[in-house]
């Protein structure tokens, strides 16, 4: 006997679970299907973000930052620590507990919002019409395979199946020596030598965690430029800070054969000058991007259109080629960011309910949670040049900010870019302490199409890091007060 819903959401990550909650808030009868299992075989809602991404990586970043502070910075404050040690197993257990709180939190939210949860893998069976569906002319039959076998029916289906790590050809993930984000977050001991392929977001965040805990970290990056998508001035400043901390970053490399032995991994690579090199490490993290996850969805059974990368083809409103089928998050075009998936999930739920959901792709913030953090919104200086836009730039270094000095963290700057004639803010780029929090003000400003003068005239509390954003705005008009 099949169970009928108004909306079935496939995937319980940030895109899926948020879409399910929003649709339920709008009065829909909603089911969400997710197959992720915790170590006891139970449900682990929250997808990659909660289980092997944003949340566990931030837990480990926090632990490793505390250790780094105790090792290197407490002494500046007059705090002496004798016999400092790191229990990495305990650190990992804490991280697991944080993940579980988030998993359980989503289960609680489903109960609160009356979303029916099914633990298992969902796949399309067929499109159904008329008699099989009560109250709807057309819909879909979805099979759930898992702890309980179920057949579900709904007029509307939201696919939010996320993405999986892309493997290096010839070096499949074994998650003991060749690691994806999953294995990188499950290491229980600090590797002496750690190699990373790809100096993107995951490479830098994971490299930072394990370097702070004492690993010797080498990152091999294929592109000749460091963090090509980041504003050049900000990327340069970040590169300088990472190298100073001891991260070895090799740019413009070609990775060759990867040999996995009983103990350790050996990577043959060629440097930018074309010279053959070898990197021997205990563990290798491969972070060269992610691929949309549509395996097992049985998309062909209903004719759901995928592109050459395996992503579900959608329009600007997340509509697929099938009536009543939507897709959001990493499984569709656009940046693979949890908050972008959430925005799309909310907008789709609202469209299903007849409202006008909207996502502004121009104001999606980016954050790289390294130390210093890197965060930005809007266009970079190089993009403005390429687009032929006349702009003004203002920068303010944290070195001149009182709160940053008191914190003992004066690396980096805030950089604001504004239109040369209208003064509208076109982009804000930050490298430095708490950049992830500081960027929120800039996103709000850009959403409201503020000018740099607007930010310059707003009272910012003293002493705060946010004064640097105001000073960067003042710098656009060449009238900083503290620099
Ligand atoms: P990425 O796209 O950020 O970086 C991959 C890097 O690997 C690039 O710099 C690329 O040039 C390099 N690369 C690709 N192939 C290579 C090869 N064969 N040899 C050497 N270098 C190579 O991808 P990453 O770091 O794997 O992250 C995946 C996704 O997850 C990204 O879309 C990212 O936005 C998202 N993510 C976001 C986080 C955040 O918002 N803080 C945290 C972690 C992941």
PDB file of C-alpha atoms in Angstrom, residues 121-122 159 161-164 291-300 304-307 309-313 331-332:
ATOM      1  CA  UNK A 121      17.440   5.284  -0.409  1.00  0.00           C
ATOM      2  CA  UNK A 122      14.769   6.841  -2.599  1.00  0.00           C
ATOM      3  CA  UNK A 159      15.630  16.222  -5.406  1.00  0.00           C
ATOM      4  CA  UNK A 161      20.866  14.446  -3.264  1.00  0.00           C
ATOM      5  CA  UNK A 162      24.044  16.517  -2.937  1.00  0.00           C
ATOM      6  CA  UNK A 163      27.504  15.640  -4.183  1.00  0.00           C
ATOM      7  CA  UNK A 164      30.395  13.259  -3.562  1.00  0.00           C
ATOM      8  CA  UNK A 291      30.567  15.615  -8.434  1.00  0.00           C
ATOM      9  CA  UNK A 292      26.752  15.776  -8.304  1.00  0.00           C
ATOM     10  CA  UNK A 293      25.229  12.702  -6.723  1.00  0.00           C
ATOM     11  CA  UNK A 294      22.547  11.124  -8.906  1.00  0.00           C
ATOM     12  CA  UNK A 295      23.587   7.480  -8.663  1.00  0.00           C
ATOM     13  CA  UNK A 296      20.747   5.269  -7.520  1.00  0.00           C
ATOM     14  CA  UNK A 297      18.092   7.904  -8.219  1.00  0.00           C
ATOM     15  CA  UNK A 298      16.902   5.960 -11.295  1.00  0.00           C
ATOM     16  CA  UNK A 299      16.500   9.262 -13.138  1.00  0.00           C
ATOM     17  CA  UNK A 300      16.068   7.465 -16.463  1.00  0.00           C
ATOM     18  CA  UNK A 304      14.797  13.273 -15.637  1.00  0.00           C
ATOM     19  CA  UNK A 305      17.395  15.225 -17.623  1.00  0.00           C
ATOM     20  CA  UNK A 306      21.039  15.255 -16.441  1.00  0.00           C
ATOM     21  CA  UNK A 307      23.934  17.178 -18.007  1.00  0.00           C
ATOM     22  CA  UNK A 309      28.634  16.165 -15.443  1.00  0.00           C
ATOM     23  CA  UNK A 310      25.688  14.188 -14.080  1.00  0.00           C
ATOM     24  CA  UNK A 311      24.068  17.296 -12.577  1.00  0.00           C
ATOM     25  CA  UNK A 312      20.295  17.625 -12.810  1.00  0.00           C
ATOM     26  CA  UNK A 313      19.427  20.258 -15.401  1.00  0.00           C
ATOM     27  CA  UNK A 331      23.119  18.296  -7.441  1.00  0.00           C
ATOM     28  CA  UNK A 332      22.393  21.313  -9.703  1.00  0.00           C
TER      29      UNK A 332
END
